[in-house]
Amino acid sequence: MINYPHKKNVPSVVKDQRHQHQKAIDFGKRGMSFEAQIVSANAYYLASGVAVIHKKPTPIQIVKVDYPKRAAATITEAYFKTPSTTDFNGIYNGIYVDFEAKETTNKTTFPLANVHGHQVKHLVAVAEQKGFAFLLVKFVTLDEIYLLMSDTLHQFWQEYEKGIRKSIKRDEFMAYGTRVPNQTYPSVDYLKTIDQLLNKRR
Amino acid sequence: MINYPHKKNVPSVVKDQRHQHQKAIDFGKRGMSFEAQIVSANAYYLASGVAVIHKKPTPIQIVKVDYPKRAAATITEAYFKTPSTTDFNGIYNGIYVDFEAKETTNKTTFPLANVHGHQVKHLVAVAEQKGFAFLLVKFVTLDEIYLLMSDTLHQFWQEYEKGIRKSIKRDEFMAYGTRVPNQTYPSVDYLKTIDQLLNKRR
């Protein structure tokens, strides 16, 4: 019998919390979480002077803060807020880049319940301001990443709101999105895919 | 003798954090805090389809989270992190905009201790990517707001790091920065000042 010390005797509270923060700190069998992959790509872009793109901090509603005399201020009561925008934004050679990154263990569909309506609205507003706005989805089990521009996402989203659609099929990502190729470093070189799409536009 | 209980025996780290947090919740005699004024201008820009610029959430290190059965997850231990970037960023008609906003009650100088080195570094990196990067400073007592581009800020910052300079004089803001005029609504129409600077460049 294999013993997983970290998975036993852990109250569900902590497990849940682990799940929440998993994205940032958990390094699973398949390597990094998708978010960590993107953060790593961004660090590479920043260090090589290619782009300045950061993950936004998780929005939190602070209720109570303690100011101990000789220690750092401690937040003792706070709540997670629903993000009003997306996870990542920044600048790449004069282009404003804004996107939400999601992963799914599904093999054939990406459930649209994973996206918030105001995030779609935000991406649409960014595109109207001539920004490069998109959704980045990783099918973890397949190890496939797709970039879907905000206008296409918006169309799917309208169908979702009408109750006609619940998800975006992998086939649809293949048809209407652009595959972000797998590579060694950075593992998610999404700026290369942006270049590809910008070249098509020209 | 006056006793300032909260100003004594507080490590400078805590003071910094308190100051940081104050911006969000402090509403002074003159009405809104500077940050709230900018947030209000951004809401106006967003609603009128002029720009999509948001304040980034305060970065927080979450340590403990409780998951009560029938209530929202409660963060019970967390700490303020030093921000690695700036307060505000977004897009204005194809232009990436990134800035830090500060206020001072001083009448003649803005102490550079109010700015973090990595914020200056971030603004410089943004300017290198052809973004519009600047510092917005409000002299609260005078009710005067100035926009200072990142290259000028960087020069002053280098003098600060060498120990030659401690602050930026109001006179220097007048000479090297651009005044953001006072008006009724939005009270800080900084995009107008950006337009003015962009027209000069052309």
mmCIF file of C-alpha atoms in Angstrom:
data_model
loop_
_atom_site.group_PDB
_atom_site.id
_atom_site.type_symbol
_atom_site.label_atom_id
_atom_site.label_comp_id
_atom_site.label_asym_id
_atom_site.label_seq_id
_atom_site.Cartn_x
_atom_site.Cartn_y
_atom_site.Cartn_z
ATOM 1 C CA MET A 1 0.000 0.000 0.000
ATOM 2 C CA ILE A 2 1.278 3.375 -0.923
ATOM 3 C CA ASN A 3 1.125 6.034 1.705
ATOM 4 C CA TYR A 4 0.319 9.585 0.704
ATOM 5 C CA PRO A 5 1.072 11.467 3.879
ATOM 6 C CA HIS A 6 -0.096 14.769 2.542
ATOM 7 C CA LYS A 7 -3.427 13.506 1.387
ATOM 8 C CA LYS A 8 -4.458 11.858 4.646
ATOM 9 C CA ASN A 9 -5.803 13.376 7.810
ATOM 10 C CA VAL A 10 -6.123 16.729 6.209
ATOM 11 C CA PRO A 11 -9.338 18.497 7.172
ATOM 12 C CA SER A 12 -11.478 19.390 4.199
ATOM 13 C CA VAL A 13 -10.933 23.049 5.002
ATOM 14 C CA VAL A 14 -7.260 22.748 4.291
ATOM 15 C CA LYS A 15 -7.842 20.497 1.278
ATOM 16 C CA ASP A 16 -10.179 23.062 -0.184
ATOM 17 C CA GLN A 17 -7.721 25.783 0.449
ATOM 18 C CA ARG A 18 -5.056 23.725 -1.183
ATOM 19 C CA HIS A 19 -7.284 23.371 -4.175
ATOM 20 C CA GLN A 20 -7.837 27.127 -4.372
ATOM 21 C CA HIS A 21 -4.179 27.841 -4.218
ATOM 22 C CA GLN A 22 -3.203 24.818 -6.180
ATOM 23 C CA LYS A 23 -2.861 26.865 -9.272
ATOM 24 C CA ALA A 24 -0.059 28.850 -7.752
ATOM 25 C CA ILE A 25 1.850 26.318 -5.708
ATOM 26 C CA ASP A 26 0.977 22.799 -6.762
ATOM 27 C CA PHE A 27 3.357 21.010 -9.055
ATOM 28 C CA GLY A 28 1.589 17.873 -10.211
ATOM 29 C CA LYS A 29 2.640 14.850 -12.191
ATOM 30 C CA ARG A 30 2.330 16.650 -15.463
ATOM 31 C CA GLY A 31 4.520 19.431 -14.196
ATOM 32 C CA MET A 32 3.353 22.902 -13.426
ATOM 33 C CA SER A 33 -0.237 24.101 -13.242
ATOM 34 C CA PHE A 34 -1.310 26.040 -16.299
ATOM 35 C CA GLU A 35 -1.232 29.295 -14.378
ATOM 36 C CA ALA A 36 2.311 28.607 -13.164
ATOM 37 C CA GLN A 37 3.321 27.833 -16.750
ATOM 38 C CA ILE A 38 2.071 31.228 -17.884
ATOM 39 C CA VAL A 39 3.666 33.024 -14.935
ATOM 40 C CA SER A 40 6.933 31.337 -15.882
ATOM 41 C CA ALA A 41 6.579 32.375 -19.544
ATOM 42 C CA ASN A 42 5.911 35.948 -18.383
ATOM 43 C CA ALA A 43 9.050 35.907 -16.221
ATOM 44 C CA TYR A 44 10.990 34.774 -19.276
ATOM 45 C CA TYR A 45 9.440 37.519 -21.438
ATOM 46 C CA LEU A 46 10.217 40.153 -18.810
ATOM 47 C CA ALA A 47 13.817 39.022 -18.284
ATOM 48 C CA SER A 48 14.478 38.971 -22.025
ATOM 49 C CA GLY A 49 12.872 42.394 -22.547
ATOM 50 C CA VAL A 50 10.186 40.996 -24.851
ATOM 51 C CA ALA A 51 7.024 41.912 -22.928
ATOM 52 C CA VAL A 52 5.751 43.120 -19.560
ATOM 53 C CA ILE A 53 2.790 40.911 -18.669
ATOM 54 C CA HIS A 54 1.761 40.141 -15.096
ATOM 55 C CA LYS A 55 -0.860 38.159 -13.260
ATOM 56 C CA LYS A 56 -3.196 40.401 -11.312
ATOM 57 C CA PRO A 57 -3.480 39.706 -7.593
ATOM 58 C CA THR A 58 -6.615 37.863 -6.450
ATOM 59 C CA PRO A 59 -9.185 40.493 -5.460
ATOM 60 C CA ILE A 60 -9.902 40.344 -1.753
ATOM 61 C CA GLN A 61 -12.327 42.231 0.448
ATOM 62 C CA ILE A 62 -10.483 43.126 3.626
ATOM 63 C CA VAL A 63 -12.681 43.456 6.704
ATOM 64 C CA LYS A 64 -10.349 43.389 9.709
ATOM 65 C CA VAL A 65 -6.676 44.191 10.068
ATOM 66 C CA ASP A 66 -4.608 43.859 13.231
ATOM 67 C CA TYR A 67 -1.573 46.056 13.739
ATOM 68 C CA PRO A 68 0.589 44.244 16.263
ATOM 69 C CA LYS A 69 3.221 46.457 17.862
ATOM 70 C CA ARG A 70 6.330 44.748 16.601
ATOM 71 C CA ALA A 71 5.070 42.666 13.725
ATOM 72 C CA ALA A 72 3.635 43.070 10.279
ATOM 73 C CA ALA A 73 -0.008 44.081 9.882
ATOM 74 C CA THR A 74 -2.159 40.950 9.902
ATOM 75 C CA ILE A 75 -5.398 40.629 8.001
ATOM 76 C CA THR A 76 -7.677 38.627 10.279
ATOM 77 C CA GLU A 77 -10.891 38.752 8.296
ATOM 78 C CA ALA A 78 -11.216 38.933 4.535
ATOM 79 C CA TYR A 79 -13.221 37.393 1.719
ATOM 80 C CA PHE A 80 -12.570 36.423 -1.873
ATOM 81 C CA LYS A 81 -14.228 38.762 -4.331
ATOM 82 C CA THR A 82 -15.403 37.783 -7.791
ATOM 83 C CA PRO A 83 -12.810 39.122 -10.213
ATOM 84 C CA SER A 84 -14.222 41.912 -12.382
ATOM 85 C CA THR A 85 -11.535 41.590 -15.004
ATOM 86 C CA THR A 86 -9.129 38.890 -16.195
ATOM 87 C CA ASP A 87 -6.081 37.134 -14.750
ATOM 88 C CA PHE A 88 -3.373 38.550 -16.982
ATOM 89 C CA ASN A 89 -2.618 41.801 -18.742
ATOM 90 C CA GLY A 90 0.319 43.811 -19.941
ATOM 91 C CA ILE A 91 2.179 45.095 -22.957
ATOM 92 C CA TYR A 92 3.990 43.382 -25.795
ATOM 93 C CA ASN A 93 5.843 45.695 -28.170
ATOM 94 C CA GLY A 94 3.163 48.389 -28.115
ATOM 95 C CA ILE A 95 0.263 45.939 -28.053
ATOM 96 C CA TYR A 96 -1.963 45.762 -25.020
ATOM 97 C CA VAL A 97 -2.507 42.095 -24.171
ATOM 98 C CA ASP A 98 -5.331 40.889 -21.903
ATOM 99 C CA PHE A 99 -6.464 37.348 -21.276
ATOM 100 C CA GLU A 100 -8.054 34.817 -18.994
ATOM 101 C CA ALA A 101 -6.400 31.409 -18.577
ATOM 102 C CA LYS A 102 -8.356 28.271 -17.736
ATOM 103 C CA GLU A 103 -7.609 24.588 -17.612
ATOM 104 C CA THR A 104 -9.923 21.596 -17.807
ATOM 105 C CA THR A 105 -9.415 17.871 -17.330
ATOM 106 C CA ASN A 106 -12.244 17.215 -19.806
ATOM 107 C CA LYS A 107 -11.107 15.725 -23.079
ATOM 108 C CA THR A 108 -13.738 16.931 -25.517
ATOM 109 C CA THR A 109 -15.337 20.082 -24.089
ATOM 110 C CA PHE A 110 -14.557 23.197 -22.091
ATOM 111 C CA PRO A 111 -17.525 24.093 -19.829
ATOM 112 C CA LEU A 112 -18.395 27.776 -20.138
ATOM 113 C CA ALA A 113 -19.383 27.800 -16.458
ATOM 114 C CA ASN A 114 -15.632 28.254 -15.855
ATOM 115 C CA VAL A 115 -15.813 31.771 -17.244
ATOM 116 C CA HIS A 116 -17.568 34.787 -15.665
ATOM 117 C CA GLY A 117 -19.842 37.005 -17.720
ATOM 118 C CA HIS A 118 -18.043 40.181 -16.671
ATOM 119 C CA GLN A 119 -14.769 38.660 -17.846
ATOM 120 C CA VAL A 120 -16.224 38.184 -21.340
ATOM 121 C CA LYS A 121 -17.588 41.726 -21.181
ATOM 122 C CA HIS A 122 -14.160 42.994 -20.130
ATOM 123 C CA LEU A 123 -12.407 41.193 -23.011
ATOM 124 C CA VAL A 124 -14.921 42.626 -25.487
ATOM 125 C CA ALA A 125 -14.337 46.151 -24.100
ATOM 126 C CA VAL A 126 -10.563 45.657 -24.415
ATOM 127 C CA ALA A 127 -10.906 44.538 -28.051
ATOM 128 C CA GLU A 128 -12.987 47.659 -28.722
ATOM 129 C CA GLN A 129 -10.049 49.716 -27.437
ATOM 130 C CA LYS A 130 -7.812 47.874 -29.963
ATOM 131 C CA GLY A 131 -6.277 45.558 -27.410
ATOM 132 C CA PHE A 132 -5.412 41.921 -28.039
ATOM 133 C CA ALA A 133 -7.996 40.091 -25.899
ATOM 134 C CA PHE A 134 -8.408 36.347 -25.683
ATOM 135 C CA LEU A 135 -9.076 33.204 -23.692
ATOM 136 C CA LEU A 136 -6.324 30.640 -23.209
ATOM 137 C CA VAL A 137 -7.586 27.119 -22.478
ATOM 138 C CA LYS A 138 -5.539 24.071 -21.604
ATOM 139 C CA PHE A 139 -6.959 20.589 -22.030
ATOM 140 C CA VAL A 140 -4.746 19.138 -19.327
ATOM 141 C CA THR A 141 -5.327 15.461 -20.115
ATOM 142 C CA LEU A 142 -4.528 15.998 -23.791
ATOM 143 C CA ASP A 143 -1.762 18.493 -23.071
ATOM 144 C CA GLU A 144 -3.217 20.851 -25.662
ATOM 145 C CA ILE A 145 -3.517 24.626 -25.349
ATOM 146 C CA TYR A 146 -5.748 26.836 -27.480
ATOM 147 C CA LEU A 147 -6.027 30.575 -27.883
ATOM 148 C CA LEU A 148 -9.534 31.849 -28.646
ATOM 149 C CA MET A 149 -9.980 35.497 -29.586
ATOM 150 C CA SER A 150 -12.537 37.530 -27.628
ATOM 151 C CA ASP A 151 -14.924 38.021 -30.571
ATOM 152 C CA THR A 152 -15.360 34.255 -31.016
ATOM 153 C CA LEU A 153 -15.610 33.723 -27.278
ATOM 154 C CA HIS A 154 -18.273 36.415 -27.187
ATOM 155 C CA GLN A 155 -20.348 34.609 -29.834
ATOM 156 C CA PHE A 156 -20.153 31.357 -27.888
ATOM 157 C CA TRP A 157 -20.958 33.232 -24.701
ATOM 158 C CA GLN A 158 -24.130 34.726 -26.170
ATOM 159 C CA GLU A 159 -25.290 31.206 -27.047
ATOM 160 C CA TYR A 160 -24.422 30.135 -23.505
ATOM 161 C CA GLU A 161 -26.528 32.972 -22.071
ATOM 162 C CA LYS A 162 -29.440 31.996 -24.310
ATOM 163 C CA GLY A 163 -29.170 28.435 -23.007
ATOM 164 C CA ILE A 164 -28.311 27.049 -26.458
ATOM 165 C CA ARG A 165 -24.793 26.056 -25.468
ATOM 166 C CA LYS A 166 -23.093 24.826 -22.287
ATOM 167 C CA SER A 167 -19.528 24.485 -23.434
ATOM 168 C CA ILE A 168 -17.003 24.973 -26.225
ATOM 169 C CA LYS A 169 -15.966 21.745 -27.921
ATOM 170 C CA ARG A 170 -12.337 20.877 -28.462
ATOM 171 C CA ASP A 171 -13.243 20.610 -32.156
ATOM 172 C CA GLU A 172 -14.438 24.208 -32.041
ATOM 173 C CA PHE A 173 -11.172 25.334 -30.464
ATOM 174 C CA MET A 174 -9.417 23.531 -33.324
ATOM 175 C CA ALA A 175 -11.647 25.185 -35.926
ATOM 176 C CA TYR A 176 -12.003 28.726 -34.534
ATOM 177 C CA GLY A 177 -9.054 29.036 -32.161
ATOM 178 C CA THR A 178 -5.317 28.692 -32.599
ATOM 179 C CA ARG A 179 -3.228 25.952 -31.048
ATOM 180 C CA VAL A 180 -0.356 27.137 -28.851
ATOM 181 C CA PRO A 181 2.404 24.615 -29.620
ATOM 182 C CA ASN A 182 4.048 22.637 -26.806
ATOM 183 C CA GLN A 183 7.700 23.352 -26.348
ATOM 184 C CA THR A 184 10.392 23.110 -23.724
ATOM 185 C CA TYR A 185 11.030 26.658 -22.561
ATOM 186 C CA PRO A 186 8.965 28.641 -22.027
ATOM 187 C CA SER A 187 6.475 25.786 -22.047
ATOM 188 C CA VAL A 188 3.619 28.099 -23.089
ATOM 189 C CA ASP A 189 5.088 30.523 -25.605
ATOM 190 C CA TYR A 190 1.789 32.275 -26.283
ATOM 191 C CA LEU A 191 3.431 35.416 -27.684
ATOM 192 C CA LYS A 192 4.554 33.309 -30.645
ATOM 193 C CA THR A 193 0.886 32.504 -31.277
ATOM 194 C CA ILE A 194 0.010 36.206 -30.986
ATOM 195 C CA ASP A 195 2.699 36.960 -33.604
ATOM 196 C CA GLN A 196 1.194 34.327 -35.861
ATOM 197 C CA LEU A 197 -2.264 35.881 -35.552
ATOM 198 C CA LEU A 198 -0.939 39.421 -36.039
ATOM 199 C CA ASN A 199 0.878 38.342 -39.205
ATOM 200 C CA LYS A 200 -2.370 36.916 -40.564
ATOM 201 C CA ARG A 201 -4.102 40.242 -39.927
ATOM 202 C CA ARG A 202 -1.517 42.178 -41.935
ATOM 203 C CA MET B 1 2.880 65.970 25.840
ATOM 204 C CA ILE B 2 0.893 64.425 23.077
ATOM 205 C CA ASN B 3 0.729 60.682 22.874
ATOM 206 C CA TYR B 4 0.542 59.055 19.454
ATOM 207 C CA PRO B 5 -0.037 55.435 20.346
ATOM 208 C CA HIS B 6 -0.138 54.186 16.787
ATOM 209 C CA LYS B 7 2.881 56.075 15.609
ATOM 210 C CA LYS B 8 5.208 54.783 18.271
ATOM 211 C CA ASN B 9 7.059 51.505 18.297
ATOM 212 C CA VAL B 10 5.709 50.592 14.926
ATOM 213 C CA PRO B 11 8.337 49.126 12.634
ATOM 214 C CA SER B 12 8.659 51.084 9.420
ATOM 215 C CA VAL B 13 7.410 48.064 7.485
ATOM 216 C CA VAL B 14 4.060 48.269 9.242
ATOM 217 C CA LYS B 15 3.841 51.996 8.799
ATOM 218 C CA ASP B 16 4.350 51.511 5.109
ATOM 219 C CA GLN B 17 1.599 48.957 4.914
ATOM 220 C CA ARG B 18 -0.800 51.014 6.913
ATOM 221 C CA HIS B 19 -0.121 53.926 4.633
ATOM 222 C CA GLN B 20 -0.711 51.729 1.659
ATOM 223 C CA HIS B 21 -4.038 50.545 2.899
ATOM 224 C CA GLN B 22 -5.164 53.963 4.009
ATOM 225 C CA LYS B 23 -5.504 55.115 0.423
ATOM 226 C CA ALA B 24 -8.392 52.777 -0.149
ATOM 227 C CA ILE B 25 -10.435 53.618 2.887
ATOM 228 C CA ASP B 26 -9.473 57.136 3.861
ATOM 229 C CA PHE B 27 -11.793 59.914 2.833
ATOM 230 C CA GLY B 28 -10.287 63.245 3.752
ATOM 231 C CA LYS B 29 -11.769 66.654 4.323
ATOM 232 C CA ARG B 30 -11.456 67.571 0.696
ATOM 233 C CA GLY B 31 -13.771 64.792 -0.369
ATOM 234 C CA MET B 32 -12.545 61.662 -2.049
ATOM 235 C CA SER B 33 -9.079 60.247 -1.668
ATOM 236 C CA PHE B 34 -6.919 60.631 -4.744
ATOM 237 C CA GLU B 35 -7.236 56.924 -5.459
ATOM 238 C CA ALA B 36 -11.031 57.105 -5.280
ATOM 239 C CA GLN B 37 -10.948 60.075 -7.660
ATOM 240 C CA ILE B 38 -9.015 58.022 -10.209
ATOM 241 C CA VAL B 39 -11.242 54.974 -9.742
ATOM 242 C CA SER B 40 -14.213 57.262 -10.379
ATOM 243 C CA ALA B 41 -12.605 58.696 -13.539
ATOM 244 C CA ASN B 42 -11.932 55.134 -14.739
ATOM 245 C CA ALA B 43 -15.574 54.176 -14.173
ATOM 246 C CA TYR B 44 -16.555 57.183 -16.260
ATOM 247 C CA TYR B 45 -14.100 56.233 -19.028
ATOM 248 C CA LEU B 46 -15.360 52.644 -19.028
ATOM 249 C CA ALA B 47 -19.037 53.608 -19.108
ATOM 250 C CA SER B 48 -18.475 56.048 -21.954
ATOM 251 C CA GLY B 49 -16.402 53.540 -23.958
ATOM 252 C CA VAL B 50 -13.305 55.739 -23.862
ATOM 253 C CA ALA B 51 -10.836 53.477 -22.053
ATOM 254 C CA VAL B 52 -10.578 50.289 -20.000
ATOM 255 C CA ILE B 53 -8.336 51.110 -17.043
ATOM 256 C CA HIS B 54 -8.598 49.365 -13.686
ATOM 257 C CA LYS B 55 -6.943 49.447 -10.311
ATOM 258 C CA LYS B 56 -5.115 46.240 -9.580
ATOM 259 C CA PRO B 57 -6.137 44.467 -6.393
ATOM 260 C CA THR B 58 -3.789 44.881 -3.425
ATOM 261 C CA PRO B 59 -1.402 41.906 -3.439
ATOM 262 C CA ILE B 60 -2.003 39.745 -0.400
ATOM 263 C CA GLN B 61 -0.271 36.649 0.920
ATOM 264 C CA ILE B 62 -2.982 34.304 2.123
ATOM 265 C CA VAL B 63 -1.957 31.993 4.950
ATOM 266 C CA LYS B 64 -5.177 30.594 6.414
ATOM 267 C CA VAL B 65 -8.653 30.163 4.995
ATOM 268 C CA ASP B 66 -11.726 28.822 6.782
ATOM 269 C CA TYR B 67 -14.483 27.144 4.812
ATOM 270 C CA PRO B 68 -17.629 27.302 6.936
ATOM 271 C CA LYS B 69 -20.324 24.897 5.754
ATOM 272 C CA ARG B 70 -22.980 27.366 4.771
ATOM 273 C CA ALA B 71 -21.015 30.549 4.376
ATOM 274 C CA ALA B 72 -18.400 32.093 2.147
ATOM 275 C CA ALA B 73 -14.768 31.132 2.540
ATOM 276 C CA THR B 74 -13.165 33.371 5.161
ATOM 277 C CA ILE B 75 -9.538 34.360 5.068
ATOM 278 C CA THR B 76 -8.417 34.390 8.701
ATOM 279 C CA GLU B 77 -4.713 35.071 8.269
ATOM 280 C CA ALA B 78 -3.101 37.053 5.507
ATOM 281 C CA TYR B 79 -0.428 39.689 5.012
ATOM 282 C CA PHE B 80 0.097 42.632 2.723
ATOM 283 C CA LYS B 81 2.734 42.017 0.081
ATOM 284 C CA THR B 82 4.869 44.730 -1.465
ATOM 285 C CA PRO B 83 3.387 45.424 -4.897
ATOM 286 C CA SER B 84 5.751 44.427 -7.717
ATOM 287 C CA THR B 85 4.043 46.631 -10.250
ATOM 288 C CA THR B 86 1.858 49.739 -10.202
ATOM 289 C CA ASP B 87 -1.669 50.566 -9.063
ATOM 290 C CA PHE B 88 -3.340 51.159 -12.406
ATOM 291 C CA ASN B 89 -3.123 49.830 -15.925
ATOM 292 C CA GLY B 90 -5.277 49.368 -18.967
ATOM 293 C CA ILE B 91 -5.897 50.446 -22.517
ATOM 294 C CA TYR B 92 -6.893 53.755 -24.059
ATOM 295 C CA ASN B 93 -7.611 53.660 -27.783
ATOM 296 C CA GLY B 94 -4.804 51.222 -28.575
ATOM 297 C CA ILE B 95 -2.386 52.757 -26.074
ATOM 298 C CA TYR B 96 -1.274 50.744 -23.073
ATOM 299 C CA VAL B 97 -1.449 52.991 -20.018
ATOM 300 C CA ASP B 98 0.336 52.181 -16.757
ATOM 301 C CA PHE B 99 0.798 54.409 -13.741
ATOM 302 C CA GLU B 100 1.275 54.751 -10.026
ATOM 303 C CA ALA B 101 -0.808 57.324 -8.124
ATOM 304 C CA LYS B 102 0.400 59.014 -4.947
ATOM 305 C CA GLU B 103 -0.749 61.860 -2.802
ATOM 306 C CA THR B 104 1.127 64.037 -0.353
ATOM 307 C CA THR B 105 0.091 66.651 2.170
ATOM 308 C CA ASN B 106 3.457 68.399 1.696
ATOM 309 C CA LYS B 107 3.265 71.737 -0.060
ATOM 310 C CA THR B 108 6.635 71.991 -1.729
ATOM 311 C CA THR B 109 8.044 68.495 -2.182
ATOM 312 C CA PHE B 110 7.026 64.924 -2.932
ATOM 313 C CA PRO B 111 9.209 62.491 -0.924
ATOM 314 C CA LEU B 112 10.563 59.716 -3.163
ATOM 315 C CA ALA B 113 10.313 57.303 -0.234
ATOM 316 C CA ASN B 114 6.649 57.011 -1.271
ATOM 317 C CA VAL B 115 7.663 55.127 -4.395
ATOM 318 C CA HIS B 116 9.160 51.619 -4.572
ATOM 319 C CA GLY B 117 12.221 50.910 -6.699
ATOM 320 C CA HIS B 118 10.549 48.006 -8.509
ATOM 321 C CA GLN B 119 7.670 50.291 -9.446
ATOM 322 C CA VAL B 120 10.083 52.657 -11.177
ATOM 323 C CA LYS B 121 11.742 49.661 -12.843
ATOM 324 C CA HIS B 122 8.322 48.421 -13.969
ATOM 325 C CA LEU B 123 7.381 51.806 -15.474
ATOM 326 C CA VAL B 124 10.706 51.952 -17.332
ATOM 327 C CA ALA B 125 10.115 48.426 -18.718
ATOM 328 C CA VAL B 126 6.605 49.447 -19.836
ATOM 329 C CA ALA B 127 7.976 52.533 -21.631
ATOM 330 C CA GLU B 128 10.507 50.292 -23.404
ATOM 331 C CA GLN B 129 7.550 48.252 -24.692
ATOM 332 C CA LYS B 130 6.055 51.501 -26.054
ATOM 333 C CA GLY B 131 3.525 51.892 -23.290
ATOM 334 C CA PHE B 132 2.485 55.186 -21.745
ATOM 335 C CA ALA B 133 4.031 54.981 -18.268
ATOM 336 C CA PHE B 134 3.912 57.696 -15.645
ATOM 337 C CA LEU B 135 3.541 58.804 -12.054
ATOM 338 C CA LEU B 136 0.506 60.816 -10.974
ATOM 339 C CA VAL B 137 1.046 62.931 -7.866
ATOM 340 C CA LYS B 138 -1.501 64.979 -5.984
ATOM 341 C CA PHE B 139 -0.442 67.776 -3.676
ATOM 342 C CA VAL B 140 -3.539 67.481 -1.528
ATOM 343 C CA THR B 141 -3.157 70.737 0.377
ATOM 344 C CA LEU B 142 -2.675 72.719 -2.836
ATOM 345 C CA ASP B 143 -5.234 70.651 -4.760
ATOM 346 C CA GLU B 144 -2.758 70.271 -7.623
ATOM 347 C CA ILE B 145 -2.155 67.131 -9.664
ATOM 348 C CA TYR B 146 0.876 66.483 -11.853
ATOM 349 C CA LEU B 147 1.701 63.794 -14.381
ATOM 350 C CA LEU B 148 5.384 62.894 -14.603
ATOM 351 C CA MET B 149 6.526 60.582 -17.402
ATOM 352 C CA SER B 150 8.547 57.498 -16.459
ATOM 353 C CA ASP B 151 11.795 58.667 -18.096
ATOM 354 C CA THR B 152 11.902 61.816 -15.951
ATOM 355 C CA LEU B 153 10.885 59.869 -12.860
ATOM 356 C CA HIS B 154 13.686 57.420 -13.618
ATOM 357 C CA GLN B 155 16.262 60.230 -13.732
ATOM 358 C CA PHE B 156 15.087 61.570 -10.381
ATOM 359 C CA TRP B 157 15.054 58.027 -8.998
ATOM 360 C CA GLN B 158 18.669 57.430 -9.981
ATOM 361 C CA GLU B 159 19.635 60.568 -8.045
ATOM 362 C CA TYR B 160 17.574 59.294 -5.118
ATOM 363 C CA GLU B 161 19.420 55.971 -5.188
ATOM 364 C CA LYS B 162 22.764 57.768 -5.257
ATOM 365 C CA GLY B 163 21.690 59.753 -2.178
ATOM 366 C CA ILE B 164 21.825 63.062 -4.074
ATOM 367 C CA ARG B 165 18.075 63.612 -3.880
ATOM 368 C CA LYS B 166 15.322 62.825 -1.386
ATOM 369 C CA SER B 167 12.284 64.201 -3.115
ATOM 370 C CA ILE B 168 10.854 65.835 -6.207
ATOM 371 C CA LYS B 169 10.057 69.514 -5.748
ATOM 372 C CA ARG B 170 6.712 70.922 -6.746
ATOM 373 C CA ASP B 171 8.718 73.329 -8.929
ATOM 374 C CA GLU B 172 10.205 70.337 -10.715
ATOM 375 C CA PHE B 173 6.763 68.878 -11.325
ATOM 376 C CA MET B 174 5.815 72.253 -12.807
ATOM 377 C CA ALA B 175 8.903 72.326 -15.004
ATOM 378 C CA TYR B 176 9.216 68.683 -16.095
ATOM 379 C CA GLY B 177 5.725 67.308 -15.511
ATOM 380 C CA THR B 178 2.311 68.277 -16.800
ATOM 381 C CA ARG B 179 -0.467 69.664 -14.653
ATOM 382 C CA VAL B 180 -3.730 67.717 -14.727
ATOM 383 C CA PRO B 181 -6.369 70.466 -14.568
ATOM 384 C CA ASN B 182 -9.024 70.443 -11.843
ATOM 385 C CA GLN B 183 -12.529 70.015 -13.124
ATOM 386 C CA THR B 184 -15.922 68.890 -11.929
ATOM 387 C CA TYR B 185 -16.489 65.521 -13.507
ATOM 388 C CA PRO B 186 -14.489 63.407 -13.728
ATOM 389 C CA SER B 187 -12.471 65.333 -11.170
ATOM 390 C CA VAL B 188 -9.175 63.867 -12.452
ATOM 391 C CA ASP B 189 -9.478 63.726 -16.231
ATOM 392 C CA TYR B 190 -5.965 62.397 -16.754
ATOM 393 C CA LEU B 191 -6.702 61.032 -20.256
ATOM 394 C CA LYS B 192 -7.062 64.628 -21.408
ATOM 395 C CA THR B 193 -3.505 65.226 -20.186
ATOM 396 C CA ILE B 194 -2.349 62.080 -22.017
ATOM 397 C CA ASP B 195 -3.960 63.440 -25.212
ATOM 398 C CA GLN B 196 -2.135 66.719 -24.707
ATOM 399 C CA LEU B 197 1.206 64.909 -24.364
ATOM 400 C CA LEU B 198 0.521 62.643 -27.342
ATOM 401 C CA ASN B 199 -0.327 65.659 -29.520
ATOM 402 C CA LYS B 200 3.003 67.228 -28.565
ATOM 403 C CA ARG B 201 4.827 64.069 -29.668
ATOM 404 C CA ARG B 202 3.227 64.093 -33.105
#
